[in-house]
């Protein structure tokens, strides 16, 4: 019993913590369990108490170099190691390496006869011996209440257990003590009165035929801790707790953009697609092309050499690959190059938490740039609305903190209001693409519009969404007096428009030709008149010249006559041809 | 303080225990507390008076031999373990109540 106490270097203000190494648990414990102190784990049968304690010891020995002692009142070493072998824990090997001691304590009522006063020193000695043998820093006792079934002196047992917990504290070991959940109290025998540093409650509830395990820290003296109920999972690699939310909305927002895989859709989203690390929901009724959008996005991501992770809840991977080939997207090469991983599972396969767990695990393993869940609404079918929403919040936070772009599809039932997503997730999403299906003119056509896109200028236009053998095509829908027209109605309308346009052009050409002709005719007329005018002017000049000559001749005749008559000679003014005013071209004169 | 007491003397009070088997008993105590010492005294006295010629009593201090506490599934002390004759019985307590010890060792006359 002379074990070297661990030296406490941390100032008394800060409580020393012992990491559990269990995913998520350390976060909500704000670092770990109180080091050097006992912690009580209570819960009903099958709530995971034993596993939690074993994992605490195994991880302590493997990851933190803290050997552990497991004192089991319920299962023998053989049973224990079989039970945890499926989680990849090799107890036998740890025992061989001197990192673990398992002490099975048998308390068999039929063998025991009480013949007077006693104490539990035997237990102390065994525990002390085990601790000293390997220099253990962690101890788990599962579950000590079995003592109450073998020994009858309850008052004495309670006093001894109280002493045990104080003794564990004085040994400086971090101890986990499990206890059965009691009616109206945390534990059946009131152990919580003695273990006051930290109490964790485990619970396994069944709702809608799906069991969800939950964990709550009832108290943790001297430390901050998450106060909510946290769902936890027993997965392939042990226990993991899923904090409801990461520590607030602190994730960084990226300015980088990532293509949607559809060129026109990129343009609709401010020309460059989604923001990296954003969450996108594509909602629509059945058969509106949600999965195809997912395939485009995955294809674009893999083409850039980045990884994509798809979770399918409706189709098998091979069915999905085949279907996407039919619209001209072959994802198989990406799968072969390990750029694309497809995980398919029926939502009813396991509870909601297990799905989230799988997503977490694969995401951590594969480290993708994008994660798509198709369709997210199916998850709501295995739980309640509130739970599905809580799960999504956690999922989105998880992906955002890792800067992973998330694409969720949301199936809307035709009879619902299309602009409410089933799981009420719209407010969590950064981008919401809405696919609709309109029936008109004896056919159904798909429409796409961007309902919201945080932080980017996006198109307000409704586009017709067509699935062709070369993938998705977005076409401007015809929007006119008759409303939005799509499909053949749009084609008819467009043809009609083309026809009337041609007719209009024809009419314009005809009128132009006619006017031109008239113009030419008028011009010819003008020219003829001009010629006539000039002819007229020349005529007039000649007439004037003639008249002048006649006047001169007459004057000369008159002079000759008067000479001949010897009349008085009155000096006649000299001939005044020069006095004539100049004539204009048109030959008109101001005076005759 | 592993102490041994072995007696195989001339039979005196025949018929004190049925069957005439040899009793193999081990008394586990923790240290030299008054309770431990009392238990040792009581155990010896009991054996002398009730098992006379055919018993084998071993006293083990679990402080000295902690590994034995584990191997023998000792939880409470003092514990008197009767390994023979079968079945195995554990008498938990300081052995001050003789009637209970007799009952525990199935030595009561029927």
XYZ file of C-alpha atoms in Angstrom:
702
model
C 0.000 0.000 0.000
C 2.898 2.316 -0.274
C 2.320 3.684 -3.724
C 3.956 6.806 -4.902
C 1.343 9.508 -5.140
C 1.184 11.328 -8.419
C 2.648 14.760 -8.040
C 0.087 17.463 -8.700
C 1.662 20.187 -10.708
C -1.512 21.943 -11.671
C -2.380 24.815 -9.366
C -5.341 24.069 -7.125
C -7.546 26.448 -9.089
C -7.669 24.082 -12.030
C -9.042 20.619 -11.619
C -6.795 17.982 -13.110
C -8.557 15.925 -15.747
C -8.149 12.376 -16.893
C -8.893 12.008 -20.600
C -11.278 9.207 -21.334
C -10.245 9.036 -24.969
C -13.860 8.338 -25.795
C -14.997 10.373 -28.784
C -17.057 13.340 -27.687
C -17.092 12.521 -24.000
C -14.013 14.523 -23.182
C -15.526 17.514 -24.936
C -18.643 17.559 -22.827
C -16.599 16.837 -19.720
C -14.452 19.813 -20.595
C -11.314 17.725 -20.796
C -12.066 14.511 -19.003
C -13.064 12.969 -15.722
C -11.767 14.440 -12.494
C -8.316 12.916 -12.147
C -7.579 11.179 -8.881
C -11.220 11.182 -7.860
C -14.067 8.736 -8.091
C -16.842 9.207 -10.604
C -20.195 7.494 -10.387
C -21.759 6.050 -13.514
C -25.388 5.163 -13.023
C -27.877 3.697 -15.413
C -30.326 0.906 -15.978
C -29.571 -2.544 -17.256
C -28.020 -2.502 -20.699
C -27.317 1.200 -20.693
C -23.642 0.717 -21.437
C -22.098 1.219 -18.021
C -19.694 -1.699 -18.195
C -18.561 -0.795 -21.653
C -17.918 2.799 -20.698
C -15.755 1.732 -17.782
C -13.849 -0.848 -19.801
C -13.213 1.597 -22.592
C -12.017 4.151 -20.074
C -9.436 1.663 -18.825
C -8.407 0.274 -22.202
C -7.933 3.702 -23.723
C -6.217 4.909 -20.601
C -3.684 2.122 -20.905
C -3.249 2.404 -24.663
C -3.398 6.119 -25.270
C -2.437 7.810 -22.029
C -0.064 5.303 -20.512
C -2.235 4.980 -17.458
C -2.605 1.348 -16.406
C -5.928 0.312 -14.972
C -7.610 -2.103 -12.634
C -10.993 -3.481 -13.431
C -12.834 -4.916 -10.478
C -15.769 -6.815 -11.820
C -18.598 -8.043 -9.654
C -20.671 -9.291 -12.514
C -18.610 -10.831 -15.256
C -15.538 -12.998 -15.251
C -12.473 -12.083 -17.235
C -13.415 -14.572 -19.955
C -16.865 -13.110 -20.379
C -15.578 -9.573 -20.354
C -12.910 -10.129 -22.949
C -15.362 -11.880 -25.222
C -17.824 -9.046 -24.873
C -15.360 -6.348 -25.775
C -13.407 -8.289 -28.394
C -15.945 -7.165 -30.992
C -14.934 -3.581 -30.262
C -11.322 -4.360 -30.962
C -10.207 -4.431 -27.353
C -7.842 -7.232 -26.469
C -8.014 -7.484 -22.710
C -5.824 -10.575 -22.480
C -3.010 -8.858 -24.281
C -3.239 -5.800 -22.082
C -3.112 -8.003 -19.035
C -0.048 -9.733 -20.421
C 1.611 -6.386 -21.027
C 0.932 -5.420 -17.435
C -1.366 -2.572 -18.362
C -4.517 -4.044 -16.976
C -5.630 -6.174 -14.077
C -9.059 -7.698 -14.051
C -10.212 -8.915 -10.671
C -13.445 -10.809 -10.670
C -15.097 -10.603 -7.278
C -17.515 -13.369 -6.557
C -20.114 -12.648 -3.953
C -22.245 -15.742 -3.735
C -25.115 -15.493 -1.299
C -25.451 -19.241 -0.866
C -21.850 -19.619 0.272
C -21.859 -16.837 2.776
C -22.817 -17.042 6.390
C -22.540 -13.998 8.566
C -21.266 -14.894 11.987
C -20.500 -11.561 13.541
C -18.918 -8.247 12.815
C -16.800 -7.771 9.745
C -15.484 -5.153 7.375
C -14.601 -5.074 3.675
C -10.883 -4.916 4.159
C -10.578 -7.913 1.851
C -11.826 -5.786 -1.002
C -9.465 -2.964 -0.105
C -6.525 -5.329 0.012
C -7.345 -6.838 -3.348
C -7.815 -3.480 -4.983
C -4.721 -2.068 -3.336
C -2.695 -5.060 -4.392
C -3.887 -4.832 -7.976
C -3.184 -1.112 -8.119
C 0.302 -1.517 -6.721
C 1.171 -4.462 -8.970
C 0.921 -2.465 -12.188
C 1.080 1.068 -10.833
C -2.490 1.686 -11.884
C -3.802 5.198 -12.250
C -7.301 4.212 -13.222
C -9.752 1.966 -11.447
C -13.180 0.781 -12.434
C -15.562 -1.030 -10.147
C -18.507 -2.656 -11.891
C -20.896 -2.774 -10.138
C -20.206 -2.549 -6.493
C -23.845 -2.806 -5.544
C -23.651 -6.548 -6.029
C -22.287 -6.560 -2.501
C -25.747 -5.726 -1.260
C -27.087 -8.963 -2.667
C -24.450 -11.096 -0.953
C -24.151 -9.364 2.385
C -27.021 -8.296 4.536
C -25.674 -5.651 6.846
C -26.638 -2.639 4.724
C -25.590 -0.061 7.255
C -22.143 -1.612 7.457
C -21.854 -1.904 3.678
C -22.747 1.721 3.180
C -20.206 2.793 5.731
C -17.585 0.606 4.072
C -18.364 1.895 0.596
C -18.038 5.410 1.877
C -14.674 4.442 3.250
C -13.756 2.817 -0.067
C -14.430 5.976 -2.034
C -12.388 8.052 0.366
C -9.651 5.485 0.174
C -9.679 5.566 -3.638
C -9.346 9.323 -3.468
C -6.420 9.022 -1.107
C -4.778 6.571 -3.494
C -4.996 9.254 -6.168
C -6.546 6.978 -8.750
C -9.210 8.086 -11.176
C -12.031 5.726 -10.424
C -15.257 4.856 -12.148
C -17.899 3.192 -10.047
C -20.999 1.909 -11.702
C -24.341 1.588 -10.005
C -27.786 0.490 -11.012
C -30.379 3.161 -11.542
C -32.862 3.315 -8.675
C -36.496 4.275 -8.450
C -36.712 7.960 -7.768
C -33.022 8.250 -7.081
C -29.925 8.022 -9.170
C -28.788 4.727 -7.703
C -30.581 1.960 -5.924
C -28.491 2.201 -2.804
C -27.854 5.896 -2.709
C -24.209 5.752 -3.681
C -24.468 9.235 -5.146
C -24.311 10.466 -1.565
C -20.735 9.273 -1.298
C -19.416 9.980 -4.732
C -19.933 13.647 -5.038
C -17.295 14.768 -7.507
C -18.796 13.628 -10.722
C -21.955 11.723 -11.559
C -22.816 10.549 -15.064
C -26.183 9.119 -15.912
C -26.661 6.693 -18.795
C -29.988 5.939 -20.303
C -31.352 3.753 -23.051
C -34.710 4.901 -24.270
C -36.937 3.405 -26.870
C -39.144 5.603 -28.933
C -40.785 4.636 -32.196
C -39.210 1.218 -31.779
C -35.737 2.695 -32.045
C -33.499 2.759 -29.061
C -31.309 5.736 -28.396
C -28.672 5.787 -25.756
C -28.196 9.002 -23.914
C -25.688 10.323 -21.480
C -26.026 13.197 -19.061
C -23.578 14.662 -16.629
C -25.640 15.121 -13.520
C -22.913 16.914 -11.708
C -19.277 17.657 -11.974
C -17.921 19.511 -9.041
C -15.403 22.186 -9.864
C -15.675 21.953 -13.612
C -17.706 23.161 -16.506
C -19.600 20.543 -18.372
C -22.333 20.083 -20.921
C -25.662 19.930 -19.125
C -27.778 18.425 -21.865
C -28.582 14.878 -22.640
C -26.116 13.718 -25.213
C -26.881 10.758 -27.420
C -24.146 8.211 -27.538
C -23.419 5.185 -29.579
C -21.764 1.898 -29.137
C -20.174 1.504 -32.491
C -17.573 -0.690 -34.078
C -14.749 0.988 -32.254
C -16.360 1.524 -28.913
C -18.408 4.219 -27.417
C -18.804 7.680 -28.779
C -20.792 10.599 -27.542
C -22.197 13.102 -29.962
C -22.226 16.585 -28.566
C -25.508 18.226 -29.556
C -23.680 21.148 -30.992
C -20.076 21.979 -31.296
C -18.985 24.836 -29.168
C -21.207 27.454 -30.715
C -21.245 28.990 -34.136
C -17.565 29.578 -34.450
C -16.718 27.928 -37.730
C -14.819 29.949 -40.277
C -16.623 30.988 -43.402
C -14.710 30.408 -46.583
C -14.696 32.766 -49.537
C -13.771 29.966 -51.881
C -16.365 28.690 -54.246
C -17.041 25.210 -55.445
C -18.832 24.303 -58.648
C -22.240 22.714 -58.520
C -21.380 20.606 -61.535
C -24.042 22.305 -63.622
C -22.739 25.329 -65.458
C -25.950 27.254 -65.604
C -26.588 26.597 -61.955
C -23.190 28.039 -61.137
C -24.248 31.105 -63.057
C -27.480 31.310 -61.159
C -25.460 31.314 -57.941
C -23.504 34.415 -58.678
C -21.508 32.706 -61.404
C -19.284 30.483 -59.293
C -21.344 27.915 -57.415
C -21.622 27.197 -53.720
C -19.325 28.497 -51.018
C -16.941 25.871 -49.759
C -18.095 24.588 -46.403
C -21.666 25.694 -46.865
C -24.720 23.532 -46.439
C -27.009 23.099 -49.374
C -30.420 21.568 -49.475
C -32.144 20.513 -52.644
C -35.797 20.000 -51.989
C -38.398 18.652 -54.304
C -41.100 16.121 -54.776
C -40.375 12.624 -55.973
C -38.678 12.365 -59.328
C -37.691 15.989 -59.693
C -34.024 15.194 -60.186
C -32.542 15.678 -56.749
C -30.269 12.673 -56.939
C -29.067 13.783 -60.339
C -27.994 17.116 -58.927
C -26.080 15.213 -56.276
C -24.368 13.158 -58.969
C -23.372 16.286 -60.866
C -21.935 17.820 -57.746
C -20.000 14.674 -56.905
C -18.772 14.389 -60.465
C -17.514 17.961 -60.499
C -15.797 17.466 -57.161
C -14.017 14.307 -58.254
C -13.027 15.929 -61.531
C -11.072 18.471 -59.526
C -9.335 15.591 -57.779
C -11.191 16.121 -54.515
C -13.033 13.484 -52.600
C -16.745 13.056 -52.336
C -18.708 10.965 -49.906
C -22.293 9.992 -50.686
C -24.785 8.542 -48.273
C -27.660 6.946 -50.044
C -30.728 6.046 -48.077
C -32.843 4.898 -50.993
C -30.707 3.241 -53.597
C -27.880 0.760 -53.588
C -24.548 2.033 -54.895
C -24.719 -0.008 -58.088
C -28.263 1.080 -58.793
C -27.264 4.679 -58.288
C -24.242 4.336 -60.556
C -26.374 2.753 -63.260
C -29.059 5.393 -63.010
C -26.563 8.201 -63.219
C -24.951 6.630 -66.265
C -28.320 7.004 -67.963
C -28.011 10.774 -67.690
C -24.460 10.647 -68.919
C -22.600 10.741 -65.627
C -20.242 7.872 -65.077
C -19.112 7.897 -61.492
C -17.487 4.499 -61.624
C -13.986 5.787 -62.484
C -14.079 8.005 -59.418
C -15.039 5.069 -57.266
C -12.108 3.112 -58.673
C -9.726 5.959 -58.030
C -11.052 6.144 -54.478
C -12.171 9.708 -54.973
C -15.772 8.773 -54.480
C -17.158 6.609 -51.772
C -20.789 5.617 -51.658
C -22.343 4.325 -48.498
C -25.840 2.988 -48.805
C -28.067 1.939 -45.960
C -31.746 1.763 -45.304
C -32.749 4.395 -42.797
C -34.506 1.730 -40.802
C -31.316 -0.278 -40.464
C -30.453 1.453 -37.271
C -31.356 4.433 -35.167
C -30.680 7.990 -36.079
C -27.626 8.189 -33.901
C -26.120 5.192 -35.576
C -26.503 6.866 -38.960
C -24.889 10.012 -37.692
C -22.197 7.886 -36.195
C -21.520 6.238 -39.535
C -21.351 9.592 -41.254
C -18.947 10.875 -38.624
C -16.759 7.820 -38.835
C -16.580 7.661 -42.621
C -16.022 11.390 -42.870
C -13.165 11.232 -40.430
C -11.752 8.245 -42.278
C -12.160 9.413 -45.865
C -11.641 13.156 -45.414
C -13.882 14.271 -48.265
C -14.371 17.774 -49.668
C -18.074 17.229 -49.994
C -20.614 15.052 -48.264
C -24.049 14.384 -49.683
C -26.970 12.696 -47.992
C -29.748 11.555 -50.278
C -32.368 12.037 -49.003
C -32.009 13.464 -45.548
C -35.756 13.335 -44.998
C -35.684 9.560 -44.796
C -33.829 9.845 -41.542
C -36.821 11.556 -40.054
C -38.791 8.386 -40.662
C -36.900 6.574 -37.944
C -37.277 9.229 -35.324
C -39.216 12.245 -34.360
C -39.060 15.583 -36.054
C -37.181 17.194 -33.194
C -34.597 14.447 -33.075
C -34.008 14.537 -36.789
C -33.531 18.257 -36.593
C -31.137 17.950 -33.689
C -29.186 15.394 -35.630
C -28.968 17.644 -38.624
C -27.744 20.550 -36.591
C -24.978 18.382 -35.242
C -24.172 16.994 -38.643
C -24.056 20.422 -40.236
C -21.862 21.779 -37.471
C -19.581 18.824 -37.738
C -19.180 19.262 -41.489
C -18.865 23.015 -41.311
C -16.068 22.924 -38.814
C -14.243 20.682 -41.231
C -14.971 22.978 -44.163
C -16.828 20.224 -45.927
C -19.532 21.301 -48.307
C -22.695 19.414 -47.520
C -25.465 18.670 -49.956
C -28.695 17.285 -48.620
C -31.704 16.362 -50.599
C -35.091 16.720 -49.061
C -38.071 14.850 -50.333
C -41.273 16.809 -50.213
C -44.600 15.141 -50.462
C -46.901 16.535 -53.063
C -49.666 17.390 -50.672
C -47.493 19.564 -48.489
C -46.523 23.111 -48.788
C -43.493 22.891 -50.988
C -41.625 25.633 -49.266
C -41.403 23.913 -45.931
C -38.876 21.154 -45.793
C -39.931 18.069 -43.942
C -37.365 18.291 -41.251
C -37.637 22.021 -40.964
C -34.023 22.374 -41.861
C -34.294 25.318 -44.184
C -33.101 27.813 -41.627
C -29.960 25.785 -41.097
C -29.075 25.792 -44.747
C -27.025 28.316 -46.619
C -28.354 27.485 -50.036
C -31.765 26.148 -50.836
C -32.492 24.926 -54.322
C -36.067 24.159 -55.033
C -37.112 21.666 -57.654
C -40.684 21.646 -58.743
C -42.757 19.636 -60.964
C -45.572 21.283 -62.833
C -48.239 19.560 -64.758
C -49.568 21.420 -67.745
C -50.779 20.539 -71.129
C -50.756 16.804 -70.426
C -47.132 16.610 -69.326
C -45.001 17.166 -66.280
C -41.984 19.380 -66.402
C -39.344 20.235 -63.905
C -38.467 23.670 -62.697
C -35.576 24.836 -60.628
C -35.085 28.002 -58.730
C -32.823 29.292 -56.022
C -34.974 29.926 -52.992
C -32.121 31.293 -51.003
C -28.389 31.555 -51.218
C -26.703 33.253 -48.322
C -24.003 35.705 -49.144
C -24.151 35.626 -52.918
C -25.977 37.430 -55.665
C -28.230 34.808 -57.105
C -30.648 34.639 -59.942
C -34.316 35.101 -59.230
C -35.241 33.262 -62.389
C -37.094 30.033 -62.611
C -35.293 27.707 -64.970
C -36.608 24.689 -66.684
C -34.658 21.715 -65.510
C -34.161 18.992 -68.046
C -32.518 15.623 -67.610
C -30.884 14.573 -70.819
C -28.454 11.856 -71.751
C -25.760 14.491 -71.348
C -26.808 15.397 -67.869
C -28.771 18.256 -66.484
C -29.670 21.161 -68.695
C -31.124 24.341 -67.416
C -33.181 26.241 -69.930
C -34.825 29.613 -69.603
C -38.438 28.904 -68.994
C -40.874 30.840 -71.169
C -42.416 33.505 -69.055
C -45.090 35.524 -70.774
C -48.661 36.599 -70.559
C -49.766 32.984 -70.341
C -47.555 32.373 -67.269
C -44.596 30.079 -67.094
C -44.496 27.649 -69.933
C -42.318 24.593 -70.006
C -41.783 21.496 -72.053
C -43.696 21.254 -75.301
C -45.838 24.193 -74.314
C -42.665 26.235 -74.216
C -41.550 24.792 -77.522
C -44.927 25.517 -79.112
C -44.904 28.998 -77.765
C -41.379 29.529 -79.007
C -42.277 28.190 -82.468
C -45.281 30.421 -82.509
C -43.131 33.376 -81.625
C -40.653 32.492 -84.316
C -43.469 32.349 -86.920
C -44.938 35.671 -86.056
C -41.514 37.238 -86.008
C -40.883 35.991 -89.533
C -44.205 37.311 -90.727
C -43.463 40.686 -89.241
C -40.099 40.810 -90.952
C -41.694 39.919 -94.261
C -44.180 42.762 -93.924
C -41.457 45.243 -93.142
C -39.485 44.166 -96.191
C -42.490 44.508 -98.424
C -43.224 48.027 -97.214
C -39.651 49.010 -97.651
C -39.561 47.791 -101.207
C -42.760 49.710 -101.996
C -41.482 52.914 -100.542
C -38.280 52.566 -102.425
C -40.156 52.183 -105.637
C -42.204 55.307 -104.982
C -39.104 57.173 -104.110
C -37.511 56.272 -107.408
C -40.640 57.264 -109.336
C -40.777 60.637 -107.684
C -37.165 61.246 -108.374
C -37.732 60.538 -112.098
C -40.590 63.002 -112.109
C -38.439 65.636 -110.482
C -35.782 65.158 -113.134
C -38.309 65.478 -116.002
C -39.654 68.707 -114.571
C -36.151 70.043 -114.211
C -35.434 69.398 -117.830
C -38.681 71.097 -118.779
C -37.815 74.072 -116.639
C -34.454 74.521 -118.250
C -35.963 74.218 -121.711
C -38.477 76.821 -120.735
C -35.722 79.226 -119.538
C -33.764 78.921 -122.769
C -36.918 79.575 -124.744
C -37.585 82.666 -122.725
C -34.073 84.067 -123.305
C -34.328 83.553 -126.942
C -37.667 85.375 -126.914
C -36.139 88.335 -125.116
C -33.191 88.535 -127.500
C -35.516 88.456 -130.423
C -37.609 91.243 -128.999
C -34.560 93.450 -128.455
C -33.300 93.020 -131.947
C -36.725 93.911 -133.229
C -36.735 97.031 -131.046
C -33.274 98.133 -132.276
C -34.272 97.508 -135.825
C -37.451 99.530 -135.371
C -35.521 102.418 -133.838
C -33.080 102.435 -136.698
C -35.954 102.458 -139.124
C -37.555 105.344 -137.251
C -34.296 107.350 -137.399
C -33.868 106.708 -141.076
C -37.424 107.782 -141.645
C -37.042 111.074 -139.824
C -33.825 111.802 -141.573
C -35.593 111.283 -144.711
C -38.406 113.653 -143.615
C -35.767 116.147 -142.276
C -37.530 116.409 -139.049
C -36.129 118.153 -135.975
C -33.418 116.239 -134.648
C -34.019 115.592 -131.086
C -31.096 113.830 -129.817
C -32.388 110.476 -129.085
C -30.945 108.859 -126.103
C -28.499 106.381 -127.093
C -29.676 102.850 -127.318
C -29.951 101.484 -123.781
C -29.632 97.816 -124.009
C -27.318 98.011 -121.026
C -30.152 99.189 -118.801
C -31.834 95.882 -118.860
C -31.737 94.225 -115.453
C -29.970 90.868 -115.208
C -32.136 87.896 -115.791
C -32.342 84.954 -113.518
C -31.887 81.469 -114.784
C -35.549 80.706 -114.919
C -35.751 83.550 -117.374
C -38.247 85.635 -115.435
C -37.852 89.344 -115.466
C -39.045 91.906 -113.019
C -40.403 94.057 -115.686
C -41.114 93.650 -119.207
C 1.675 -14.387 10.694
C 0.666 -17.381 8.679
C 0.023 -19.686 11.465
C -0.825 -23.267 11.344
C -2.571 -25.432 13.714
C -2.838 -29.061 13.085
C -4.240 -31.606 15.382
C -4.657 -35.268 14.910
C -4.747 -36.525 18.474
C -6.622 -39.319 20.171
C -10.282 -38.977 19.692
C -12.013 -37.542 22.681
C -15.516 -36.318 22.073
C -16.689 -38.623 19.355
C -19.788 -37.623 17.478
C -19.408 -33.850 17.745
C -19.466 -33.594 14.044
C -21.279 -35.858 11.683
C -19.496 -38.026 9.188
C -16.143 -37.841 10.876
C -14.573 -35.836 8.029
C -11.472 -33.804 8.434
C -12.290 -30.105 8.345
C -10.004 -27.946 6.282
C -10.468 -24.372 7.433
C -8.697 -21.170 6.589
C -9.180 -17.992 8.528
C -8.461 -14.803 6.658
C -7.802 -11.737 8.749
C -6.427 -8.321 8.028
C -3.538 -7.365 10.240
C -3.477 -7.419 14.005
C -6.540 -5.399 14.731
C -8.449 -6.357 17.863
C -11.088 -7.816 15.637
C -8.539 -10.011 13.876
C -7.006 -11.198 17.087
C -10.393 -11.922 18.554
C -11.332 -13.904 15.476
C -8.175 -16.002 15.704
C -8.778 -16.740 19.362
C -12.403 -17.573 18.722
C -11.585 -19.813 15.782
C -9.064 -21.804 17.736
C -11.356 -22.148 20.692
C -14.162 -23.209 18.458
C -12.075 -25.841 16.684
C -10.776 -27.184 19.968
C -14.190 -27.558 21.406
C -16.157 -28.697 18.386
C -13.827 -30.306 15.910
C -11.316 -31.743 18.383
C -9.389 -34.350 16.511
C -9.936 -33.744 12.847
C -9.399 -30.261 11.605
C -6.821 -28.274 9.846
C -6.879 -24.546 10.550
C -4.746 -22.065 8.748
C -4.690 -18.392 9.591
C -3.786 -16.029 6.764
C -3.134 -12.334 7.030
C -4.198 -10.805 3.728
C -1.925 -7.843 4.318
C 0.949 -10.271 4.100
C -0.461 -12.313 1.259
C -2.754 -10.053 -0.733
C -2.701 -12.357 -3.755
C -4.402 -15.028 -1.679
C -7.279 -12.684 -0.945
C -7.897 -12.531 -4.660
C -7.478 -16.210 -5.290
C -9.776 -17.122 -2.433
C -12.396 -14.500 -3.306
C -12.114 -12.761 0.032
C -14.210 -9.640 0.264
C -14.935 -9.208 3.937
C -12.699 -9.993 6.859
C -12.535 -11.908 8.994
C -13.667 -14.775 6.793
C -13.458 -18.401 7.738
C -13.468 -20.594 4.650
C -14.401 -24.204 4.907
C -13.010 -25.827 1.812
C -13.541 -29.362 3.042
C -15.845 -31.092 3.425
C -17.760 -29.724 0.463
C -19.657 -27.603 -0.250
C -17.526 -24.559 0.200
C -18.744 -22.288 2.954
C -17.686 -18.815 3.913
C -18.241 -17.585 7.383
C -18.045 -13.846 7.411
C -17.632 -12.125 10.738
C -15.674 -12.291 13.912
C -16.937 -15.767 14.952
C -18.158 -14.419 18.306
C -21.574 -15.904 17.804
C -20.959 -19.636 18.301
C -24.439 -20.698 17.293
C -24.060 -19.020 13.963
C -20.671 -20.574 13.444
C -22.143 -23.961 14.164
C -24.924 -23.289 11.708
C -22.509 -21.998 9.151
C -20.338 -25.061 9.377
C -23.400 -27.270 9.428
C -22.409 -28.683 12.773
C -25.745 -28.328 14.431
C -27.311 -31.559 15.450
C -30.489 -32.254 13.699
